[in-house]
Coordinates of C-alpha atoms and ligand atoms in Angstrom, one line a residue:
M1 CA 68.2 108.6 119.9
S2 CA 67.7 111.1 117.1
F3 CA 70.8 112.9 115.7
T4 CA 71.9 114.7 112.5
M5 CA 74.9 114.2 110.2
H6 CA 76.2 116.5 107.6
G7 CA 78.0 115.7 104.3
I8 CA 78.0 116.8 100.7
G9 CA 74.7 116.4 98.9
V10 CA 75.3 115.0 95.4
S11 CA 71.7 114.9 94.3
G12 CA 68.8 116.9 95.5
G13 CA 65.5 115.9 96.9
I14 CA 64.3 114.1 100.1
A15 CA 64.3 110.4 100.8
I16 CA 62.8 108.8 103.9
G17 CA 63.6 105.1 104.5
R18 CA 65.2 102.4 106.5
A19 CA 69.0 102.0 106.7
H20 CA 70.6 99.1 104.9
L21 CA 74.3 98.8 105.8
L22 CA 76.9 97.6 103.4
S23 CA 79.8 95.8 105.0
H24 CA 83.2 97.5 105.4
T25 CA 85.1 95.6 102.6
R26 CA 82.5 96.1 99.9
L27 CA 81.7 92.5 100.5
E28 CA 78.1 92.1 101.4
A29 CA 78.0 89.4 104.1
A30 CA 75.0 88.3 106.0
H31 CA 75.6 87.0 109.5
Y32 CA 73.6 84.1 110.9
A33 CA 74.2 81.2 113.3
V34 CA 74.6 77.7 111.9
P35 CA 73.5 74.8 114.2
Q36 CA 76.3 72.4 115.2
H37 CA 75.0 69.5 113.1
E38 CA 75.1 71.7 109.9
L39 CA 78.7 73.1 110.4
A40 CA 80.3 70.4 108.2
E41 CA 77.8 71.2 105.5
E42 CA 78.6 74.9 105.8
S43 CA 82.4 74.2 105.5
A44 CA 81.6 72.1 102.4
R45 CA 79.7 75.0 100.9
F46 CA 82.7 77.2 101.4
D47 CA 85.0 74.6 99.7
A48 CA 82.6 74.4 96.8
A49 CA 82.8 78.2 96.4
I50 CA 86.6 78.0 96.4
E51 CA 86.4 75.3 93.7
T52 CA 84.1 77.5 91.6
V53 CA 86.4 80.4 91.7
R54 CA 89.4 78.2 91.0
S55 CA 87.7 77.0 87.8
E56 CA 86.6 80.5 86.9
L57 CA 90.2 81.8 87.1
G58 CA 91.4 78.7 85.3
A59 CA 89.0 79.3 82.4
L60 CA 90.0 82.9 82.3
R61 CA 93.6 82.0 82.0
A62 CA 92.9 79.4 79.3
E63 CA 91.0 82.0 77.2
I64 CA 93.5 84.9 77.4
P65 CA 93.4 86.5 73.9
P66 CA 96.7 86.5 72.1
N67 CA 96.8 90.3 72.0
A68 CA 96.1 90.7 75.7
P69 CA 98.6 92.7 77.7
A70 CA 101.4 90.5 79.2
E71 CA 100.4 91.4 82.8
F72 CA 97.0 89.8 82.3
E73 CA 98.2 86.3 82.8
A74 CA 100.4 87.4 85.7
F75 CA 97.4 88.9 87.3
I76 CA 95.3 85.8 87.0
N77 CA 98.2 83.7 88.4
L78 CA 98.5 86.1 91.3
H79 CA 94.8 85.7 92.1
L80 CA 95.1 81.9 91.9
M81 CA 98.0 82.1 94.3
I82 CA 95.9 84.2 96.8
L83 CA 93.0 81.8 96.4
N84 CA 95.1 78.8 97.1
D85 CA 96.8 80.3 100.1
S86 CA 95.5 78.7 103.3
T87 CA 94.9 82.1 104.9
L88 CA 92.0 82.5 102.5
S89 CA 91.0 79.0 101.5
K90 CA 91.4 77.2 104.8
A91 CA 91.3 79.6 107.8
P92 CA 87.5 80.4 107.4
H93 CA 86.8 76.7 108.2
G94 CA 88.2 77.3 111.7
I95 CA 86.0 80.4 112.0
I96 CA 82.9 78.5 110.9
E97 CA 83.6 75.9 113.6
T98 CA 84.4 78.3 116.5
E99 CA 81.9 81.1 115.7
K100 CA 79.2 78.6 114.5
C101 CA 78.5 81.0 111.7
N102 CA 77.8 81.0 108.0
A103 CA 80.6 80.8 105.4
E104 CA 80.1 84.4 104.1
W105 CA 80.6 85.8 107.6
A106 CA 83.7 83.6 108.2
L107 CA 85.1 84.8 104.9
K108 CA 84.4 88.4 105.8
I109 CA 86.1 88.1 109.2
Q110 CA 89.1 86.5 107.7
T111 CA 89.3 89.0 104.8
D112 CA 89.1 92.0 107.2
A113 CA 91.9 90.5 109.4
L114 CA 94.1 90.0 106.3
L115 CA 93.4 93.6 105.1
A116 CA 94.3 95.0 108.5
Q117 CA 97.7 93.2 108.2
F118 CA 98.2 94.7 104.8
D119 CA 97.6 98.2 106.1
E120 CA 100.6 97.8 108.4
I121 CA 103.0 96.7 105.6
E122 CA 105.5 99.4 104.6
D123 CA 106.5 97.9 101.2
S124 CA 104.3 99.7 98.7
Y125 CA 104.3 96.8 96.2
L126 CA 103.0 94.4 98.9
R127 CA 100.5 96.9 100.2
E128 CA 99.1 97.3 96.8
R129 CA 98.2 93.6 96.7
R130 CA 95.5 94.5 99.2
A131 CA 93.2 95.2 96.2
D132 CA 93.9 91.8 94.9
V133 CA 92.9 90.1 98.1
I134 CA 89.6 92.1 98.1
Q135 CA 88.9 91.0 94.5
V136 CA 89.5 87.3 95.2
S137 CA 87.4 87.6 98.3
E138 CA 84.6 89.2 96.3
R139 CA 84.8 86.4 93.8
I140 CA 84.4 83.8 96.6
M141 CA 81.5 85.8 98.1
K142 CA 79.8 85.9 94.7
A143 CA 80.3 82.2 94.3
L144 CA 78.7 81.6 97.7
A145 CA 75.8 83.7 96.7
G146 CA 75.5 81.7 93.6
H147 CA 75.3 84.8 91.3
P148 CA 77.5 87.5 90.0
G149 CA 77.4 91.0 91.3
H150 CA 77.7 92.1 94.9
V151 CA 75.3 95.0 95.3
P152 CA 72.5 93.8 97.6
R153 CA 68.9 94.2 96.8
P154 CA 66.6 96.2 99.0
A155 CA 64.0 94.1 100.8
A156 CA 60.9 94.1 98.8
D157 CA 58.6 94.2 101.8
S158 CA 60.1 97.2 103.5
A159 CA 57.4 99.7 104.5
H160 CA 59.8 102.6 103.9
S161 CA 62.3 102.4 101.0
A162 CA 65.8 101.2 101.7
I163 CA 68.7 103.7 102.0
L164 CA 72.1 102.2 101.4
V165 CA 74.7 103.2 103.9
A166 CA 78.3 102.4 102.9
H167 CA 81.8 103.4 104.0
D168 CA 82.8 103.7 100.3
L169 CA 81.3 102.8 96.9
S170 CA 83.1 102.6 93.6
P171 CA 81.5 104.1 90.5
A172 CA 81.1 100.5 89.2
D173 CA 79.1 99.7 92.4
V174 CA 76.8 102.7 91.9
V175 CA 76.2 102.0 88.2
Q176 CA 74.7 98.7 89.3
F177 CA 72.1 100.6 91.3
K178 CA 70.5 101.6 88.0
H179 CA 68.9 98.1 88.2
H180 CA 68.0 98.3 91.9
Q181 CA 65.4 100.4 93.7
F182 CA 67.3 102.1 96.5
A183 CA 65.7 105.4 97.7
S184 CA 69.0 106.9 98.5
F185 CA 72.6 106.1 99.3
L186 CA 75.0 107.5 101.9
T187 CA 78.8 107.1 102.0
D188 CA 81.5 108.2 104.4
L189 CA 84.1 108.9 101.7
G190 CA 83.9 110.7 98.3
G191 CA 83.8 114.2 97.0
A192 CA 81.1 116.2 95.1
T193 CA 82.5 115.4 91.7
S194 CA 84.0 111.9 92.4
H195 CA 82.8 109.5 89.7
T196 CA 80.7 107.8 92.5
A197 CA 78.9 111.0 93.0
V198 CA 78.6 111.7 89.3
V199 CA 76.9 108.4 88.7
A200 CA 74.7 108.9 91.8
R201 CA 73.5 112.1 90.3
S202 CA 72.4 110.2 87.2
L203 CA 70.3 107.9 89.4
N204 CA 68.3 111.0 90.3
I205 CA 67.9 109.9 93.9
P206 CA 68.8 112.1 96.9
S207 CA 72.2 111.0 98.1
I208 CA 75.1 112.3 100.2
V209 CA 78.8 111.6 100.3
A210 CA 81.6 112.6 102.7
L211 CA 79.6 111.8 105.9
H212 CA 82.8 110.4 107.5
H213 CA 81.1 108.2 110.2
A214 CA 77.7 107.2 108.8
R215 CA 78.7 103.6 108.5
Q216 CA 79.8 103.5 112.1
L217 CA 77.0 105.5 113.7
I218 CA 73.9 104.3 111.8
R219 CA 72.4 101.0 112.7
E220 CA 70.7 98.5 110.4
D221 CA 67.0 99.2 109.8
E222 CA 67.1 102.6 111.6
L223 CA 64.7 105.2 110.1
L224 CA 66.5 107.9 108.2
I225 CA 65.7 111.2 106.4
V226 CA 68.1 112.2 103.7
D227 CA 68.0 115.7 102.5
G228 CA 70.2 115.5 99.3
T229 CA 69.9 119.3 98.7
Q230 CA 71.3 120.4 102.0
G231 CA 73.5 117.3 102.5
V232 CA 71.8 116.5 105.8
V233 CA 70.8 113.1 107.3
V234 CA 68.4 112.9 110.2
V235 CA 68.8 109.6 112.0
D236 CA 65.8 108.2 114.0
P237 CA 63.8 111.5 113.6
D238 CA 61.0 112.4 116.0
P239 CA 57.5 112.5 114.6
M240 CA 57.4 116.3 114.2
V241 CA 60.6 116.4 112.2
L242 CA 59.4 113.4 110.1
G243 CA 56.1 115.2 109.4
E244 CA 57.9 118.4 108.3
Y245 CA 60.2 116.4 105.9
E246 CA 57.3 114.4 104.5
L247 CA 55.7 117.8 103.6
R248 CA 59.0 119.0 102.0
Q249 CA 59.2 115.8 100.0
Q250 CA 55.8 116.4 98.5
Q251 CA 56.6 119.9 97.6
W252 CA 59.8 118.8 95.9
G253 CA 57.8 116.3 93.8
I254 CA 55.3 119.1 92.8
E255 CA 58.2 121.4 91.8
R256 CA 59.8 118.6 89.7
N257 CA 56.5 118.0 87.9
R258 CA 56.0 121.6 87.3
L259 CA 59.4 121.8 85.6
K260 CA 58.3 119.1 83.1
R261 CA 56.2 121.8 81.3
L262 CA 59.5 123.2 80.0
K263 CA 60.4 120.1 78.2
H264 CA 59.7 121.4 74.7
T265 CA 60.5 125.0 75.3
R266 CA 63.6 126.2 73.3
P267 CA 66.3 127.3 75.7
A268 CA 67.0 131.0 75.0
T269 CA 67.6 134.0 77.2
L270 CA 65.2 136.9 77.6
D271 CA 67.3 138.8 75.1
G272 CA 67.1 135.9 72.6
V273 CA 70.4 134.2 72.9
E274 CA 70.0 130.5 72.1
V275 CA 71.7 127.8 74.2
E276 CA 72.1 124.1 73.5
L277 CA 71.4 121.7 76.4
H278 CA 72.8 118.3 75.9
A279 CA 72.9 115.2 78.2
N280 CA 75.6 113.1 79.9
I281 CA 75.0 109.4 79.9
E282 CA 76.9 106.3 81.2
L283 CA 75.0 103.5 79.6
P284 CA 72.7 103.2 76.5
E285 CA 69.7 102.6 78.7
D286 CA 70.0 106.2 80.0
I287 CA 68.6 107.4 76.7
A288 CA 65.1 107.0 78.1
E289 CA 65.8 109.8 80.6
V290 CA 67.5 111.9 77.9
K291 CA 64.3 111.9 76.0
E292 CA 62.1 112.4 79.1
Y293 CA 63.9 115.7 79.8
G294 CA 64.1 116.9 76.2
A295 CA 67.9 117.1 75.7
T296 CA 68.8 117.9 72.1
G297 CA 72.0 115.8 72.0
I298 CA 74.4 113.7 74.0
G299 CA 77.3 115.9 75.0
L300 CA 79.1 113.1 76.9
F301 CA 78.7 109.3 76.7
R302 CA 81.1 108.0 79.3
S303 CA 81.8 104.8 77.3
E304 CA 84.1 103.3 80.0
F305 CA 81.0 102.2 81.9
L306 CA 80.6 99.5 79.3
Y307 CA 83.9 98.1 80.6
L308 CA 83.0 98.0 84.3
N309 CA 81.4 95.2 86.4
R310 CA 82.5 92.4 84.2
D311 CA 85.4 90.0 83.8
D312 CA 85.7 90.2 80.0
L313 CA 86.0 93.1 77.6
P314 CA 83.2 94.4 75.5
D315 CA 84.1 93.3 72.0
E316 CA 83.7 95.4 68.8
D317 CA 80.2 94.2 67.9
E318 CA 78.9 94.7 71.4
Q319 CA 80.2 98.2 71.5
F320 CA 79.0 98.9 67.9
E321 CA 75.5 97.9 68.9
A322 CA 75.5 100.0 72.0
Y323 CA 76.8 103.1 70.1
R324 CA 74.5 102.5 67.1
N325 CA 71.4 102.1 69.3
V326 CA 72.2 105.4 71.0
A327 CA 72.8 107.1 67.6
Q328 CA 69.6 105.8 66.1
E329 CA 67.6 106.6 69.2
M330 CA 68.9 110.2 69.0
D331 CA 67.7 110.4 65.4
G332 CA 70.2 112.8 63.9
M333 CA 70.9 114.8 67.1
P334 CA 74.6 114.8 68.1
V335 CA 75.9 111.9 70.1
T336 CA 79.3 112.6 71.5
I337 CA 81.0 109.4 72.6
R338 CA 84.0 109.7 74.8
T339 CA 86.7 107.1 74.2
Y340 CA 87.2 105.0 77.4
D341 CA 88.3 107.0 80.3
L342 CA 89.4 104.1 82.5
G343 CA 91.9 104.3 85.3
A344 CA 92.0 106.4 88.5
D345 CA 88.7 105.7 90.3
K346 CA 87.2 103.8 87.4
E347 CA 89.0 100.5 87.4
E348 CA 87.9 97.4 85.4
N349 CA 87.5 94.2 87.4
G350 CA 90.8 92.7 88.1
A351 CA 92.8 95.6 86.7
A352 CA 96.4 95.0 87.8
R353 CA 97.4 98.6 87.5
S354 CA 97.7 100.7 90.6
A355 CA 99.8 103.8 91.1
A356 CA 100.6 106.0 94.0
N357 CA 98.7 108.9 92.3
P358 CA 96.2 107.3 90.0
A359 CA 94.6 110.6 89.0
L360 CA 98.0 111.6 87.6
G361 CA 98.8 108.2 86.2
L362 CA 97.9 105.9 83.4
R363 CA 94.3 106.9 82.7
A364 CA 92.1 107.9 79.8
I365 CA 93.9 108.7 76.6
R366 CA 97.3 107.8 78.2
L367 CA 96.0 104.3 78.8
C368 CA 94.4 104.0 75.4
L369 CA 97.6 104.9 73.6
T370 CA 99.6 102.2 75.5
E371 CA 97.2 99.6 74.3
P372 CA 96.5 100.6 70.6
H373 CA 95.0 97.2 69.8
R374 CA 92.2 97.5 72.4
F375 CA 91.8 101.2 71.6
K376 CA 91.3 100.5 67.9
I377 CA 88.5 98.0 68.7
Q378 CA 86.6 100.9 70.3
L379 CA 87.4 103.3 67.5
R380 CA 86.2 100.8 64.9
A381 CA 82.9 100.4 66.8
M382 CA 82.4 104.1 67.0
L383 CA 83.2 104.7 63.3
R384 CA 80.9 101.9 62.3
A385 CA 78.1 103.4 64.5
S386 CA 78.7 106.8 62.8
H387 CA 77.0 105.5 59.7
Y388 CA 73.7 105.3 61.6
G389 CA 73.5 108.8 63.2
N390 CA 75.4 111.9 64.2
V391 CA 78.3 110.4 66.1
R392 CA 81.2 112.4 67.3
I393 CA 84.4 111.1 69.0
L394 CA 85.6 112.9 72.2
I395 CA 89.1 112.2 73.6
P396 CA 89.5 112.6 77.4
M397 CA 92.5 114.1 79.2
L398 CA 94.5 115.3 76.3
M399 CA 97.6 117.1 77.4
N400 CA 100.1 117.5 74.6
A401 CA 100.3 117.6 70.8
G402 CA 101.8 114.1 70.6
E403 CA 98.7 112.6 72.1
I404 CA 96.4 114.4 69.6
S405 CA 98.5 113.3 66.6
Q406 CA 98.8 109.7 67.7
T407 CA 95.0 109.5 68.3
L408 CA 94.2 111.1 64.9
H409 CA 96.7 108.8 63.3
L410 CA 94.9 105.7 64.8
I411 CA 91.5 107.0 63.7
A412 CA 92.9 107.5 60.1
Q413 CA 94.3 104.0 60.2
V414 CA 90.9 102.5 61.3
K415 CA 89.2 104.5 58.6
R416 CA 91.5 103.0 56.0
E417 CA 90.9 99.5 57.4
L418 CA 87.1 100.0 57.2
D419 CA 87.5 101.3 53.6
A420 CA 89.4 98.2 52.6
E421 CA 86.7 96.0 54.2
G422 CA 83.9 98.0 52.5
I423 CA 82.3 98.9 55.9
P424 CA 80.5 102.2 55.9
Y425 CA 81.1 105.1 58.3
D426 CA 80.8 108.8 58.4
P427 CA 84.0 110.1 56.6
G428 CA 83.5 113.6 58.1
I429 CA 83.1 112.3 61.6
K430 CA 84.1 115.1 64.1
V431 CA 86.8 114.5 66.6
G432 CA 87.0 116.6 69.7
G433 CA 89.0 116.8 72.9
M434 CA 88.3 117.3 76.5
I435 CA 90.0 120.2 78.1
E436 CA 90.4 119.1 81.7
I437 CA 94.1 119.6 82.4
P438 CA 95.3 123.2 83.0
A439 CA 98.2 122.7 80.6
A440 CA 95.7 122.0 77.8
A441 CA 93.6 125.0 78.7
L442 CA 96.7 127.3 78.7
A443 CA 98.1 125.9 75.4
L444 CA 94.7 125.8 73.7
G445 CA 96.1 126.5 70.3
L446 CA 97.4 123.0 70.1
F447 CA 93.9 121.7 70.4
T448 CA 91.9 124.3 68.3
R449 CA 94.3 123.7 65.4
K450 CA 93.8 120.0 65.2
L451 CA 90.4 119.2 66.6
D452 CA 86.8 119.9 65.5
F453 CA 85.4 120.8 68.9
L454 CA 86.2 121.0 72.6
S455 CA 84.5 120.1 75.8
I456 CA 85.5 121.5 79.2
G457 CA 85.7 118.8 81.8
T458 CA 85.5 121.0 84.9
N459 CA 85.4 118.0 87.3
D460 CA 89.0 117.2 86.5
L461 CA 90.0 120.8 85.5
I462 CA 89.2 121.9 89.1
Q463 CA 90.9 118.9 90.6
Y464 CA 94.1 119.5 88.7
T465 CA 94.1 123.3 89.0
L466 CA 93.6 123.4 92.7
A467 CA 95.5 120.2 93.4
V468 CA 92.4 118.8 95.3
D469 CA 91.7 115.1 94.7
R470 CA 88.0 115.0 93.6
T471 CA 87.5 111.7 95.4
D472 CA 89.0 112.6 98.8
D473 CA 86.5 113.6 101.4
T474 CA 89.2 115.1 103.6
V475 CA 89.9 117.9 101.2
S476 CA 86.4 118.2 99.6
H477 CA 85.9 121.6 101.4
L478 CA 88.8 123.0 99.2
Y479 CA 87.2 121.9 96.0
D480 CA 85.9 125.2 94.6
P481 CA 84.4 125.8 91.2
L482 CA 84.4 129.5 91.9
H483 CA 88.1 129.8 92.7
P484 CA 89.4 132.8 90.6
A485 CA 91.9 130.5 88.9
V486 CA 89.2 128.1 87.7
L487 CA 87.0 131.0 86.4
K488 CA 90.0 132.5 84.6
L489 CA 90.7 129.2 82.9
I490 CA 87.1 128.8 81.8
V491 CA 87.0 132.3 80.4
H492 CA 90.3 131.8 78.6
I493 CA 89.1 128.5 77.0
I494 CA 85.8 129.9 75.9
R495 CA 87.4 133.1 74.5
T496 CA 90.3 131.4 72.8
A497 CA 88.1 128.7 71.3
G498 CA 85.7 131.4 70.1
R499 CA 88.5 133.3 68.3
A500 CA 89.6 130.1 66.6
K501 CA 85.9 129.3 65.7
T502 CA 86.1 126.0 67.5
P503 CA 82.8 125.1 69.2
V504 CA 83.2 124.6 72.9
A505 CA 80.9 122.8 75.4
L506 CA 81.1 122.3 79.1
C507 CA 80.3 118.8 80.4
G508 CA 81.5 118.7 84.0
E509 CA 79.1 118.9 87.0
M510 CA 79.2 122.7 86.8
A511 CA 77.0 122.5 83.7
G512 CA 74.2 120.9 85.7
D513 CA 74.4 123.2 88.7
A514 CA 71.6 125.7 88.1
S515 CA 73.2 128.2 90.6
L516 CA 76.1 128.5 88.1
T517 CA 74.0 128.6 84.8
R518 CA 73.8 132.4 84.6
L519 CA 77.5 132.8 85.5
L520 CA 78.6 130.4 82.7
L521 CA 76.2 132.0 80.3
A522 CA 77.8 135.4 81.0
L523 CA 81.2 133.9 80.6
G524 CA 80.2 133.0 77.0
L525 CA 79.1 129.4 77.3
R526 CA 76.5 128.3 74.8
Q527 CA 76.6 124.6 75.0
Y528 CA 76.0 122.8 78.4
S529 CA 76.0 119.0 78.9
M530 CA 74.7 117.5 82.1
H531 CA 72.8 114.7 83.7
P532 CA 69.4 114.8 82.1
S533 CA 67.6 115.2 85.4
H534 CA 69.2 118.7 85.9
L535 CA 68.3 119.9 82.4
L536 CA 64.9 121.5 83.1
E537 CA 66.2 123.4 86.1
V538 CA 69.1 124.8 84.1
K539 CA 66.7 125.6 81.2
Q540 CA 64.4 127.5 83.6
Q541 CA 67.3 129.5 84.7
I542 CA 68.3 130.4 81.1
L543 CA 64.7 131.4 80.2
K544 CA 64.7 133.8 83.1
S545 CA 68.2 135.4 82.3
S546 CA 69.1 138.5 80.5
L547 CA 72.5 138.0 79.1
R548 CA 73.2 141.8 78.8
E549 CA 72.6 142.3 82.5
A550 CA 74.4 139.2 83.6
R551 CA 77.5 140.0 81.5
A552 CA 78.0 143.4 83.1
Y553 CA 77.6 142.0 86.6
V554 CA 79.9 139.0 86.0
Q555 CA 82.7 141.3 84.8
R556 CA 82.6 142.7 88.4
M557 CA 82.6 139.2 89.8
L558 CA 85.7 138.3 87.9
R559 CA 87.6 141.1 89.6
T560 CA 86.6 139.8 93.0
E561 CA 89.0 137.6 94.8
D562 CA 87.3 137.3 98.2
P563 CA 85.4 134.0 98.2
V564 CA 82.8 135.1 100.6
R565 CA 82.0 138.2 98.6
L566 CA 82.0 136.2 95.4
R567 CA 79.4 133.8 96.8
A568 CA 77.3 136.8 97.9
M569 CA 77.6 138.3 94.4
L570 CA 76.6 134.9 92.9
G571 CA 73.4 135.0 95.0
R572 CA 72.6 138.5 93.7
L573 CA 73.3 137.4 90.1
N574 CA 70.8 134.6 90.4
A575 CA 68.2 136.7 92.3
Ligands
PEP1 C1 85.1 116.1 83.8 O1 86.3 115.8 84.2 O2 84.6 117.2 84.0 C2 84.3 115.1 83.0 C3 83.2 115.5 82.5 O3 84.7 113.9 82.9 P1 84.7 112.8 84.2 O4 83.8 113.4 85.3 O5 84.2 111.6 83.6 O6 86.1 112.8 84.6
MG2 MG1 87.3 114.1 83.4

């Protein structure tokens, strides 16, 4: 039966393909029957996986670096305890026997049952151990599969491309898709600027979040149309609808190709005002796309993605090579590397931290400053890479003067150490800060006085200004970049930074939304940083804009507080 679902489109375009469902617990579990005479063997396979994970955890514990945080060992011990508990290591045997099923399915059933029990627990400490159970289960699942990583591969022989349908995906999951050929993905949870959506956008495939019930209503292998621009999924379309969307898909492709002609055009308005268009990247390999779309710098390298999907930490040399490669590839153009913004929705494997309000908790620079040893490893790698190109350091989530001075102090310390070792770096390396907390925006002087440049992180700035969790689909309708308070803060930051002669860029998702390009231009923005695939659309918008006209109209928009009227005015501004 054909039906339609609506969510938030995070990346434009149309995909047509077959549904591939991801199981509820993020654990990909195939389900197949096992004949009676092979059940003992299946149980033995499960035992072998438990043994593999036991040795993995044992090896991890034996190799804890002396400088690792104290909770690291406690966390491994906890995982060993969960692994050794009979509810996980023995109960699946019973399920294999009674259900006559494979070990993965037995593990999945048992894990889901355990998680359901956790949901009922009132004690918040115990409830938080839910994440640990999932992680241990995932390890066993990987061991059963005989390889690391839990993102499934689409079937190579599918006539239509595969569309992944999941209840939820972490940013770490999505970043793995860079290596897989999914045509699209759909999730029940998530908001337009959740990191999951941000990474999805970088994959440049039409995708939708906040569908609420997609995982329940869509069946494996069902034919789907995904319209990422409108946020619409058509399930089991009839032939006429399918034909119409195939046509639209072709038109979209033609339009994208046409935009490629703008790759080498300098971005300037009709009245000659020049604008810089930089790119956001997650991994060094994204550079290929940066070049494809003609970005003239990296405005945001989210370095924390180097820390995800792995059980160890990237050491100084590994990071140095990643940063140096990007700096060299960009050949003198600015490369703005953000120090690791871990925490909240970007957790490392096995991170033992969890807080009631992770977005307000120990994340980004707050986390870095609690672990100066690890932070200095990254700073050393960045400084060493600065010798090979135009590297700039960007600090996320700064909020007060103390954080700035501590960070600058650590950078100075690392410079002295490199001097003593005779290791070259750029002594004039620029250090900037992300303005993504309203307090930082309102007390901007603290930042302009001490930093070389600023970058407005509107994804978080909107979340914190409006008190709307950017990852929560239940409040995503309240997440509004055009809220007067948000616009006032952006104007304030651009004007105040301008008076202080501190360069300011904008690197949140607003920068890549072509419907906001003209508005931001009129608000004084001259440096945009976005996913490379949005760059040409934004450039086209700039080339068609007259700053003088836009400015006058936007002054009227800023006086408008009625959201419906404001939207209508935005439409007229872009007409
Ligand atoms: C932002 O907050 O706008 C930003 C660019 O950083 P992130 O999306 O990684 O939090
Ligand atoms: Mg941010």
